[in-house]
Each structure stands twice: as C-alpha cells, then as structure tokens.
mmCIF file of C-alpha atoms in Angstrom:
data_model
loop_
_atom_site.group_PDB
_atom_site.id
_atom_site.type_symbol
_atom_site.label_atom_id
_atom_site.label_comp_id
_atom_site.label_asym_id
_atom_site.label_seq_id
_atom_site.Cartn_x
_atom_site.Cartn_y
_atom_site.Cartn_z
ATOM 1 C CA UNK U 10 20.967 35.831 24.857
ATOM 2 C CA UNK U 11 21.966 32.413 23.935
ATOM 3 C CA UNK U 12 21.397 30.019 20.890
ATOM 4 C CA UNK U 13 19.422 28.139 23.654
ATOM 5 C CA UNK U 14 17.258 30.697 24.885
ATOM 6 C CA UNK U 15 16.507 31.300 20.839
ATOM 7 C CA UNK U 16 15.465 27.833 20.329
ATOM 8 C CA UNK U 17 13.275 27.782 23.867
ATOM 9 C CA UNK U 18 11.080 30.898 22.425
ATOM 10 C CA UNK U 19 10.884 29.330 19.226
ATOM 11 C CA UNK U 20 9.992 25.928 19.895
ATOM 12 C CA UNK U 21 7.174 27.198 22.922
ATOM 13 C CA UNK U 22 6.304 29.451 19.842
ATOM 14 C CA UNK U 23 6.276 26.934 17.387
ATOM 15 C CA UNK U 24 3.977 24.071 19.563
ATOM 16 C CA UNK U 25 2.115 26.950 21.677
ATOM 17 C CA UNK U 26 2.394 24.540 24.419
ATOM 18 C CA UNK U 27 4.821 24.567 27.260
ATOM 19 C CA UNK U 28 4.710 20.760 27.213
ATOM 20 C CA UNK U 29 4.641 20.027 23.887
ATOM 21 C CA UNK U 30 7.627 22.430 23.583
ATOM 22 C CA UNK U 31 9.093 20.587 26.439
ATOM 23 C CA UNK U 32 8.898 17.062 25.251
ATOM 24 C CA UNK U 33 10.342 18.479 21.673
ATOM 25 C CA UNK U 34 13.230 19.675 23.616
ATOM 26 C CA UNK U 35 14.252 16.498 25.587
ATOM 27 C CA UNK U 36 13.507 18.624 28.705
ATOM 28 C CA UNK U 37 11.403 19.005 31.930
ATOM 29 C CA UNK U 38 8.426 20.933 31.675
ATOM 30 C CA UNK U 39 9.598 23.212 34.810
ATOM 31 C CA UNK U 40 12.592 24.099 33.665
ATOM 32 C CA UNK U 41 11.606 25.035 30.577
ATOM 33 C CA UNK U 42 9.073 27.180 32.085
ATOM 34 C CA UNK U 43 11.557 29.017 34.136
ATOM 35 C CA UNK U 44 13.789 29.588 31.040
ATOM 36 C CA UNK U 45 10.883 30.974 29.865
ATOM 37 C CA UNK U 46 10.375 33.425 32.821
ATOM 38 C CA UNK U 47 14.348 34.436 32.855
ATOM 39 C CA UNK U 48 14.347 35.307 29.268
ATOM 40 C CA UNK U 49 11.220 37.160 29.605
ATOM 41 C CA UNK U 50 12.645 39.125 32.495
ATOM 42 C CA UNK U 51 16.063 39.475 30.724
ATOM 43 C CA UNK U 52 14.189 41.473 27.810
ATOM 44 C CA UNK U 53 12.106 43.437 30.369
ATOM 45 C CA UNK U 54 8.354 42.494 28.653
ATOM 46 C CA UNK U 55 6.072 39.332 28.429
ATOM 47 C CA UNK U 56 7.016 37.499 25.231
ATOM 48 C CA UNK U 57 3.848 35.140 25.228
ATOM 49 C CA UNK U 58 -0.116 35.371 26.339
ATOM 50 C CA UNK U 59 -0.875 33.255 28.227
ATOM 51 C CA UNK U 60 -4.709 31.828 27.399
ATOM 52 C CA UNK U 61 -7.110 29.153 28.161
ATOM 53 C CA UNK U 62 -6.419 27.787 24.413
ATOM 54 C CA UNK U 63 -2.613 28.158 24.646
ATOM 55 C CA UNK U 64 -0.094 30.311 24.462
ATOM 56 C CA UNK U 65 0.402 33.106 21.957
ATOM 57 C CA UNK U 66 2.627 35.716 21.013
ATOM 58 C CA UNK U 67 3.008 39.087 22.069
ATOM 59 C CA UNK U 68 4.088 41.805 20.008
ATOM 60 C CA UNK U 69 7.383 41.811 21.451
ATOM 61 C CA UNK U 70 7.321 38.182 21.343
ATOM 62 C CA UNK U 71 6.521 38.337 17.701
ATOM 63 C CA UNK U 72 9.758 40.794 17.216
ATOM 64 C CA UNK U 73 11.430 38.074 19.259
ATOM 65 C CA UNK U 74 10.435 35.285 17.454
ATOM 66 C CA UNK U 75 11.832 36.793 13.838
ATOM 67 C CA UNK U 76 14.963 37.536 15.247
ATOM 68 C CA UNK U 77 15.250 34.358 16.948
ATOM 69 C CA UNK U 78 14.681 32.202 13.188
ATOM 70 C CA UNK U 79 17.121 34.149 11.618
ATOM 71 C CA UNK U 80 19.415 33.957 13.689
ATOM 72 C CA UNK U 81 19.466 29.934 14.238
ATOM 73 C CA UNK U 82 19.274 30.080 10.629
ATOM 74 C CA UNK U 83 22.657 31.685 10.432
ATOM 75 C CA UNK U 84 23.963 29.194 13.208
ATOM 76 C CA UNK U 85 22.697 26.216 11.023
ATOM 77 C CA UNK U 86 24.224 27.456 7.470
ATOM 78 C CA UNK U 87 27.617 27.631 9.766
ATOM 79 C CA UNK U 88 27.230 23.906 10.913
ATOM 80 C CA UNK U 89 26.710 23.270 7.131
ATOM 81 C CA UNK U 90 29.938 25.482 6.077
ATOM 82 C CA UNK U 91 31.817 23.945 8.494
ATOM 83 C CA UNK U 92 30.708 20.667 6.838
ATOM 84 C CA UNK U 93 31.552 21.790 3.439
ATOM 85 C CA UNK U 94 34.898 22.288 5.114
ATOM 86 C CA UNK U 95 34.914 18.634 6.690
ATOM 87 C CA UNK U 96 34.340 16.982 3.110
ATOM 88 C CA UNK U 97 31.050 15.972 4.296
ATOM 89 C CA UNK U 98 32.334 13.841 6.806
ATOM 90 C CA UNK U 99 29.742 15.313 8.660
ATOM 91 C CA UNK U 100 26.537 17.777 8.222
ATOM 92 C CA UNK U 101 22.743 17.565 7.896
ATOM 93 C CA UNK U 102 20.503 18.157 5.307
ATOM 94 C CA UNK U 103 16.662 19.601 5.772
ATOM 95 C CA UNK U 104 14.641 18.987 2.880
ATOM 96 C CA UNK U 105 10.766 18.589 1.887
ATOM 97 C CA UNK U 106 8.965 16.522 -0.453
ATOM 98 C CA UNK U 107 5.046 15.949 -1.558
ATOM 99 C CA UNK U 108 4.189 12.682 -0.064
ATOM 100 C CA UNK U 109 3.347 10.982 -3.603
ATOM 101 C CA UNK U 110 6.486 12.563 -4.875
ATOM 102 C CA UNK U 111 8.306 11.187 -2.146
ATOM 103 C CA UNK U 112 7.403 7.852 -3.555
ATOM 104 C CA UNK U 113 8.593 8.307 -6.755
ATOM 105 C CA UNK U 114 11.815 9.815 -6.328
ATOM 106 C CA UNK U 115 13.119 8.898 -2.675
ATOM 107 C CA UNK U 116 13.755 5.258 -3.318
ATOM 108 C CA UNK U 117 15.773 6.231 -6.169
ATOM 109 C CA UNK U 118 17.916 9.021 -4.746
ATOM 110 C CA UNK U 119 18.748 7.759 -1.139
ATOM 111 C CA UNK U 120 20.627 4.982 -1.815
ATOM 112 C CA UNK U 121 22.997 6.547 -4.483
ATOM 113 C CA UNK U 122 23.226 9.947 -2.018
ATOM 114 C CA UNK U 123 24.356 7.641 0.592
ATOM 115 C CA UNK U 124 27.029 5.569 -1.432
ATOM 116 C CA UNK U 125 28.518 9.426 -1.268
ATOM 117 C CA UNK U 126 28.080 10.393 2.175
ATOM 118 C CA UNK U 127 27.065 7.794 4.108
ATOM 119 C CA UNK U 128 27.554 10.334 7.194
ATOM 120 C CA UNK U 129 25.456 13.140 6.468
ATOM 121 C CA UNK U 130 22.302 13.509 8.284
ATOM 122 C CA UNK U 131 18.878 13.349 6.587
ATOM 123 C CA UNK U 132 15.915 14.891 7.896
ATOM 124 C CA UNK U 133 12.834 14.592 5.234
ATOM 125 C CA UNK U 134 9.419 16.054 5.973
ATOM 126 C CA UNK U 135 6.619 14.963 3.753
ATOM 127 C CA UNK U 136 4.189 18.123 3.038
ATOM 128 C CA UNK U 137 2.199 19.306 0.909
ATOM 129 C CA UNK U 138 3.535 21.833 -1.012
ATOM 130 C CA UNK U 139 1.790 24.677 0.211
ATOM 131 C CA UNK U 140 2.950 23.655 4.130
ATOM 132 C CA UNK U 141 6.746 23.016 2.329
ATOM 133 C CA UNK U 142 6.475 26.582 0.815
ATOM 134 C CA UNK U 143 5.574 28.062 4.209
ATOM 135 C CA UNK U 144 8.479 25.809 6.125
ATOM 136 C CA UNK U 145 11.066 26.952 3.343
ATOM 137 C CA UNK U 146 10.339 30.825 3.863
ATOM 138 C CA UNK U 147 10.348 29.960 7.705
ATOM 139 C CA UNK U 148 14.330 28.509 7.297
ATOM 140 C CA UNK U 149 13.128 25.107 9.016
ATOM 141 C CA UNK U 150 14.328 23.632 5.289
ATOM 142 C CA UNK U 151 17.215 24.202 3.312
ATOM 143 C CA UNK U 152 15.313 23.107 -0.119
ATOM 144 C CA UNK U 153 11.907 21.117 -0.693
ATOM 145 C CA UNK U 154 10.716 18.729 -3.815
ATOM 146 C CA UNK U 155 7.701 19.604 -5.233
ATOM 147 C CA UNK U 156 5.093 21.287 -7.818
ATOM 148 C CA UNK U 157 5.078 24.754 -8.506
ATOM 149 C CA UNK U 158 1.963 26.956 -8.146
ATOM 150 C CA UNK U 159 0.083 28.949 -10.684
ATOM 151 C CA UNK U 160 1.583 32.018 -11.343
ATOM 152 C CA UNK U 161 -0.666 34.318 -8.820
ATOM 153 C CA UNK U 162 0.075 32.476 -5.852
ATOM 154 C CA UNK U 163 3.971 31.792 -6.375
ATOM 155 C CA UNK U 164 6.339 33.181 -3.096
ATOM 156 C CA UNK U 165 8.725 36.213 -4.473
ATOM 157 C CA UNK U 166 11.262 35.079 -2.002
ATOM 158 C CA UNK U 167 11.119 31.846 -2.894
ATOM 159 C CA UNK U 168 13.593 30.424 -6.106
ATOM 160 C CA UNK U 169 12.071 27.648 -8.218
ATOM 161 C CA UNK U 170 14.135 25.591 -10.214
ATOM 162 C CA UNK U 171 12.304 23.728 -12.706
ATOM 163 C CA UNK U 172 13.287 20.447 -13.732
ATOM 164 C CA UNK U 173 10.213 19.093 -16.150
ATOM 165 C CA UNK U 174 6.217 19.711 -16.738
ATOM 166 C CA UNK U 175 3.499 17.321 -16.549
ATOM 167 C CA UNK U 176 0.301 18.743 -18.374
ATOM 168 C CA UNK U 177 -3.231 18.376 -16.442
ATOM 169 C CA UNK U 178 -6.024 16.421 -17.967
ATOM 170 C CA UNK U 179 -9.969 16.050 -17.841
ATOM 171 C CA UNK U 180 -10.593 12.558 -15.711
ATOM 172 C CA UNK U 181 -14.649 12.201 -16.267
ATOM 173 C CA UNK U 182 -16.903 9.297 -16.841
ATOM 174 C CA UNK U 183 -16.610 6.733 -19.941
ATOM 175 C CA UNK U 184 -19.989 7.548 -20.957
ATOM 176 C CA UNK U 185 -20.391 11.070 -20.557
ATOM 177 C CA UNK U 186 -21.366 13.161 -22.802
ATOM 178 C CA UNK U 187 -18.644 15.580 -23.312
ATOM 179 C CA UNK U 188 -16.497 13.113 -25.002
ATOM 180 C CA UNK U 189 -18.100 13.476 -27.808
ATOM 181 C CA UNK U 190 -17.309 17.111 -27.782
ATOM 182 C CA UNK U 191 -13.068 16.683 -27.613
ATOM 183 C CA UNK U 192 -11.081 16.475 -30.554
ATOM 184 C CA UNK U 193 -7.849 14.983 -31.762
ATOM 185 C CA UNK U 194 -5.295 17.392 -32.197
ATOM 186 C CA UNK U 195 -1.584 16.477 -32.568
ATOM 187 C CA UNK U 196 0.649 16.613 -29.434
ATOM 188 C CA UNK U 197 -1.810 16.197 -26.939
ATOM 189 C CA UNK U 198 -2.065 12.591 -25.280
ATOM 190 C CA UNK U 199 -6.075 12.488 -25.543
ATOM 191 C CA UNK U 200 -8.803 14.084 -27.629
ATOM 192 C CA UNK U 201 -8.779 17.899 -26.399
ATOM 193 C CA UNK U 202 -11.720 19.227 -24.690
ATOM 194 C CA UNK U 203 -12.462 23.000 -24.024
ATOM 195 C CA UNK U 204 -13.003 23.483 -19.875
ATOM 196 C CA UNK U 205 -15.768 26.031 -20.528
ATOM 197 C CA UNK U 206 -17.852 22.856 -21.804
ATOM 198 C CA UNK U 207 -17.602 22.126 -18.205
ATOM 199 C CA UNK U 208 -19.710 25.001 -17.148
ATOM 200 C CA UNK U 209 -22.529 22.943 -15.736
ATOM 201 C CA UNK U 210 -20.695 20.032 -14.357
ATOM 202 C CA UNK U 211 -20.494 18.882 -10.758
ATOM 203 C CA UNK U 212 -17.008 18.761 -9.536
ATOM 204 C CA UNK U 213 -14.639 16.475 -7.674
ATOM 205 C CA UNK U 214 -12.418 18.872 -5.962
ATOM 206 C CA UNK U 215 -9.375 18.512 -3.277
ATOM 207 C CA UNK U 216 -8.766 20.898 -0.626
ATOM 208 C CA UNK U 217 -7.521 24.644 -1.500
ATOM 209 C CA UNK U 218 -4.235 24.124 0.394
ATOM 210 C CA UNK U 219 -3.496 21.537 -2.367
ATOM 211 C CA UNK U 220 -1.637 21.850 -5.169
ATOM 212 C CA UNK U 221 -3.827 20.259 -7.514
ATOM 213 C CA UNK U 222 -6.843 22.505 -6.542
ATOM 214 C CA UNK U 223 -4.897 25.390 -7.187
ATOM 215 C CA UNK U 224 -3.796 24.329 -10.621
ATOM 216 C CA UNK U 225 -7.457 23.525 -11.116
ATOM 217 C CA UNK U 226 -9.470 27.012 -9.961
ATOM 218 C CA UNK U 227 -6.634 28.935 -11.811
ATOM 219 C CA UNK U 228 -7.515 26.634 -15.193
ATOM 220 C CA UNK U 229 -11.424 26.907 -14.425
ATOM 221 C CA UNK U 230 -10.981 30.573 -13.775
ATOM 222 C CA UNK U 231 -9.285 31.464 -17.453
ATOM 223 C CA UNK U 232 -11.933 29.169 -18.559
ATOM 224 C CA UNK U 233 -14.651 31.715 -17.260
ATOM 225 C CA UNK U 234 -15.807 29.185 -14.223
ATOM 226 C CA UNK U 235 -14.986 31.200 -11.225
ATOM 227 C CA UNK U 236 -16.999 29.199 -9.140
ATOM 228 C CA UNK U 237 -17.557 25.479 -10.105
ATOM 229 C CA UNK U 238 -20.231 23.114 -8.593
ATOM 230 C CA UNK U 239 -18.565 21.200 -5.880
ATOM 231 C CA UNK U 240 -19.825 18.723 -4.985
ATOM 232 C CA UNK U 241 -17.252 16.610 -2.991
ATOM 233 C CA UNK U 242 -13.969 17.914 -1.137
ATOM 234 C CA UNK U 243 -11.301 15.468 -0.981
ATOM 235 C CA UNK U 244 -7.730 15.029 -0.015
ATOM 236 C CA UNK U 245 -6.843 11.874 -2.416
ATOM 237 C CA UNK U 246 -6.661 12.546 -5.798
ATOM 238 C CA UNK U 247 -6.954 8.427 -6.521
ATOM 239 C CA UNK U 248 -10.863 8.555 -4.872
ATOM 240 C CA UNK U 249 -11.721 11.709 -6.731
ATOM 241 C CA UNK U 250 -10.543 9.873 -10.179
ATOM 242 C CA UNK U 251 -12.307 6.848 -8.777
ATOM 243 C CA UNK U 252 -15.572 8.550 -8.195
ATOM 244 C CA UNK U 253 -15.390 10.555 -11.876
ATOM 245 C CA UNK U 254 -15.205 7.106 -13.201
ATOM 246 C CA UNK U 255 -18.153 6.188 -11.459
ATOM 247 C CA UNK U 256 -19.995 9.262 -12.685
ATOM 248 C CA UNK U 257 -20.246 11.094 -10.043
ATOM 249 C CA UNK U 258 -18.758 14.397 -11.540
ATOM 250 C CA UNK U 259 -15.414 15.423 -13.257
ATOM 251 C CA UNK U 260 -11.850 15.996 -11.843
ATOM 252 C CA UNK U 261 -8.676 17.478 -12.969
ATOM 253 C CA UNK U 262 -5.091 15.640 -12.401
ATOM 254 C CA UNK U 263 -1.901 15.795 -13.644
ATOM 255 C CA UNK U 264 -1.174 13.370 -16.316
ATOM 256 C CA UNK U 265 1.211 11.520 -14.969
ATOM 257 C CA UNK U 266 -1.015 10.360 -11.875
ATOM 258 C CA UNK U 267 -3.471 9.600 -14.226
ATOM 259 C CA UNK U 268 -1.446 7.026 -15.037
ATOM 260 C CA UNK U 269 -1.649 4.761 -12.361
ATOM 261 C CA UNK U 270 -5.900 4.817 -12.439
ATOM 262 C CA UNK U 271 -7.531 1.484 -11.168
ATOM 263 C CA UNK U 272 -8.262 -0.771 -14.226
ATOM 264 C CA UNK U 273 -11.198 -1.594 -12.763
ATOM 265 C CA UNK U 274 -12.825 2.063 -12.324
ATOM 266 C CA UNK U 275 -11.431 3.987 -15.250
ATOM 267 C CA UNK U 276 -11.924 7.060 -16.142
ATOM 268 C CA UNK U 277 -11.522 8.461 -19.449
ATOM 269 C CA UNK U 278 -8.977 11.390 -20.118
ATOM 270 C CA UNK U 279 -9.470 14.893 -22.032
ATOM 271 C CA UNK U 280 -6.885 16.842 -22.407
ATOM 272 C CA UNK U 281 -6.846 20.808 -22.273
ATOM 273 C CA UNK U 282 -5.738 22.871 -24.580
ATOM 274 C CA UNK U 283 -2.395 24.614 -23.582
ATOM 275 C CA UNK U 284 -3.796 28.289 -23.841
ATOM 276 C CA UNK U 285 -5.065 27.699 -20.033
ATOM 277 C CA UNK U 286 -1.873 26.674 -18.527
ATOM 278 C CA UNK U 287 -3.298 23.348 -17.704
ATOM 279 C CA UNK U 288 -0.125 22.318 -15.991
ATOM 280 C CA UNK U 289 2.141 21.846 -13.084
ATOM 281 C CA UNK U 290 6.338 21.741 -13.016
ATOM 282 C CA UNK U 291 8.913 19.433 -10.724
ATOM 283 C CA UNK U 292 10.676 22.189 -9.544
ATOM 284 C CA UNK U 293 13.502 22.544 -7.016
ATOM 285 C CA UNK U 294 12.628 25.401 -4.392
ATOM 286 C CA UNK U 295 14.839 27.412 -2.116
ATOM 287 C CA UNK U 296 15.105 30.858 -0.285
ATOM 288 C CA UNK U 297 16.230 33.554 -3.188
ATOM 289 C CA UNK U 298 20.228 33.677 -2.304
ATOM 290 C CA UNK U 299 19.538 31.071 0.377
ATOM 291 C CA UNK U 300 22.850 28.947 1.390
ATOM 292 C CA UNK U 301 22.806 25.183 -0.152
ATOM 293 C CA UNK U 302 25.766 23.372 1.749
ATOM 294 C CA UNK U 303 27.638 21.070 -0.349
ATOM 295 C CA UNK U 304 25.560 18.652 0.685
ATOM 296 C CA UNK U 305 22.635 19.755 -0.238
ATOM 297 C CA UNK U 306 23.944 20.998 -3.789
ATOM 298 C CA UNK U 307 25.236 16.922 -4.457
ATOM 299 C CA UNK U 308 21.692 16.022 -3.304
ATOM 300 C CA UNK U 309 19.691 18.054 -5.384
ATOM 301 C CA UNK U 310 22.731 17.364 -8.565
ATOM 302 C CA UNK U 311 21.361 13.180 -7.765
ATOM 303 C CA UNK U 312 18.245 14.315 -8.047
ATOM 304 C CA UNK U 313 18.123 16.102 -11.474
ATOM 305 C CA UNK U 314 19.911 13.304 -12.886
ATOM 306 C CA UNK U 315 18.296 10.767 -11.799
ATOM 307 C CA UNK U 316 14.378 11.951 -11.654
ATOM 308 C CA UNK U 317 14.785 15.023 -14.677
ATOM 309 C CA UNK U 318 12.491 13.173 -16.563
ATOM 310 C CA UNK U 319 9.968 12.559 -13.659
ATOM 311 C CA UNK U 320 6.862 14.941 -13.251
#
C-alpha cells in the first residue's frame, strides 16, 4: 500500500467519478481504473459501488477511505516539518477563507507573508464557513479564516481562536414601523430594538449552510421565533439588505457589512440587545492539537497583526 494508491481511493472517493478523479490526478482514465482494480484485489473486497449515478463507497471502502486521510495527513505535516527544518525555503500552506473575508484581509496579508517567504506555496480555497469547517475536520486544510458559529452548532474537534466580534444588527425599511419602537441605549451603534417585536415580520433570509443564517435562527430562536416568515432565500447578504430597504421584509447582518449598504437603497439599522448573542467572532480555526508548520504559524502571526481589529 502506497502513498499513491492512498491518494487514487481518495481522490475517485472524493469526485465519485473515475474521470473526474482522473483529470484531478494528471492521469489517464484507464490506468487509473486499473489502479483501482489492483488495489481492490490487493485488499481482497470491492472498495466502491459502482452505480448509474456514480460511484460510491463500500463499507470497506469507507474503512479505507479514513485510513487513507489520515494517513496523507501525516505524510503532509512531514513535508511541512521538513520545511520548518529548511527555514521555509520551501513548504506549502492550505488554508480557507469566507469569500467576503477574503476581500478584506487577503490583499493585506499576501504581500507582507511573501516579503518573508517568497517560496512557500499558497493554496487558498474560498468557502463558506460551514464547507471550511467540514474541509478542516477532513485534513484537506491546515487552518481556515472565518466566523464562528453559535454555540450549538460549533465542531468539538475543531480549535477556534478568536481574534475580534462584530455585533449583528436589524437592517429593515426607513419607514417601518418598528423604529419607532427601538431605543437609545449607550454602547450600542443604533437605537436598540427587541427581536420578539419581529414576531410578525416577513423575513429576508440566506441559506442554512450560511453563517449568517445560523447566527440569525439561533438569535430569533432565544427571541421565541422558532420559525420566522420567510419569505425570500438568498445567498447575498448585499440583495437581502437591498430588498429590506425597499420594504420588502427585514434582515439580520453583521455590523460591519452593514457598512458598506448602497447609498441609494438604505436601510435603517436596529441594534439587538446583547442578552441574545446577536453576534459573530473572526476567529482562527484548526484541528484540536492539529500541526501548524512554521509557516503556517508566521501566516496566521501576519494575520492577527495586521487584521485584529477586522470583523
């Protein structure tokens, strides 16, 4: 069993295509499938079904499959000690990011990361953070950039290291009612609004994979709204405070996104009183005892000092 026969079950695995798997490789499509065959006969049992809709798993494949990620796991925190050991004359570096946080922050890392070691590979996948969570516990990433999730649906294996908060607020139309309902109250940025007022509002809701909408149903829930009117599923959190401006029901988003609105459709802002844990942190998150390479520990070190502040 070879670190290439590892990363031939994974990868089929992984794309549930022999092609796909095969063009992901840099290999022929036969001879992929005939690496396939070997290993399967080497273990003595079918690793994958094979289906009209793809291929899938078998049980033993499954067992395979586990082994196979830890494993090249281990042989990829080796490359990385051995870098370490090389003064980062050489090495690569697997880390995530949120797409909009990826335009806030990689601009201003990059450059100064690669002033250091201008020889270290970079491979960034922009996720959301959900997908990052999932590719972290996987070992595809050594660390990933991003929010962290209401308490309930945090990952135990999974190490967050927080580096600031950004508190959610009430985006709605600047006519609605409900204003007129908020107060001033020191230390919030706008006049505070209580989210069981919202009761009886339509909603302007991403999808449940994001981390927004899971801020959001964990704030609505404490707020005794365990099922809000939704009236619109979206993916951009700009449209949704777009179309609250417009009047067409009420969103929640972090305040610092609320910051870049369109002048021309405005919403106004409410903020939420901090009993509900209206609020998401910038976090750094890695495996629990995961290995950071050197590399990785100067990247994430640029990254707290330049973008602490950031949320």
């Amino acid at each position: 069993m070879t670190s290439k026969e590892l990363l031939y079950v994974k990868t089929v695995a992984d794309e549930k295509n022999i092609s796909r798997a095969a063009k992901k490789l840099f290999m022929a499509q036969p001879s992929l499938s005939q690496s396939i065959q070997r290993i399967e006969e080497s273990v003595g049992t079918p690793l994958f079904n094979r289906t009209n809709s793809g291929l899938t798993l078998t049980f033993a494949g499954e067992r395979y499959y586990h082994m196979a990620t830890q494993v090249l796991k281990m042989f990829e925190d080796f490359e990385l000690e051995i870098s370490d050991i090389n003064n980062l004359k050489t090495g690569r570096i697997h880390l995530g990011i949120t797409n909009h946080l990826g335009t806030l922050i990689l601009a201003r890392v990059l450059p100064r990361f690669r002033e250091i070691c201008s020889h270290v590979e970079l491979d960034i996948c922009e996720e959301n953070s959900v997908r990052l969570e999932k590719m972290l516990l996987s070992g595809e990433l050594d660390f990933a950039i991003m929010h962290t999730p209401p308490q309930q649906h945090a990952q135990p294996q999974l190490h967050y290291d927080i580096m600031s908060r950004d508190p959610f607020v009430i985006a709605l139309a600047p006519d609605h009612p409900l204003i007129k309902e908020a107060f001033e109250k020191p230390g919030y940025p706008y006049p505070v609004l209580d989210p069981k007022l919202l009761k009886d509002e339509p909603f302007l809701m991403l999808h449940r994979e994001q981390r927004i909408r899971q801020i959001t149903d964990a704030v609505l829930l404490k707020a005794g709204i365990p099922q809000p009117h939704c009236v619109l599923t979206l993916r951009n959190f700009e449209t949704a405070q777009l179309l609250a401006a417009q009047g067409m029901g009420v969103t929640l988003v972090p305040l610092q996104y609320s910051r870049i609105a369109s002048a021309e459709y405005r919403p106004a802002f409410l903020s939420i009183n901090e009993l509900y844990g209206a609020y998401w942190d910038l976090c750094i998150a890695s495996l629990n005892n995961g290995f950071l390479s050197k590399a990785d520990q100067l990247f994430i070190r640029i990254v707290k000092e330049t973008c602490g502040n950031l949320s």
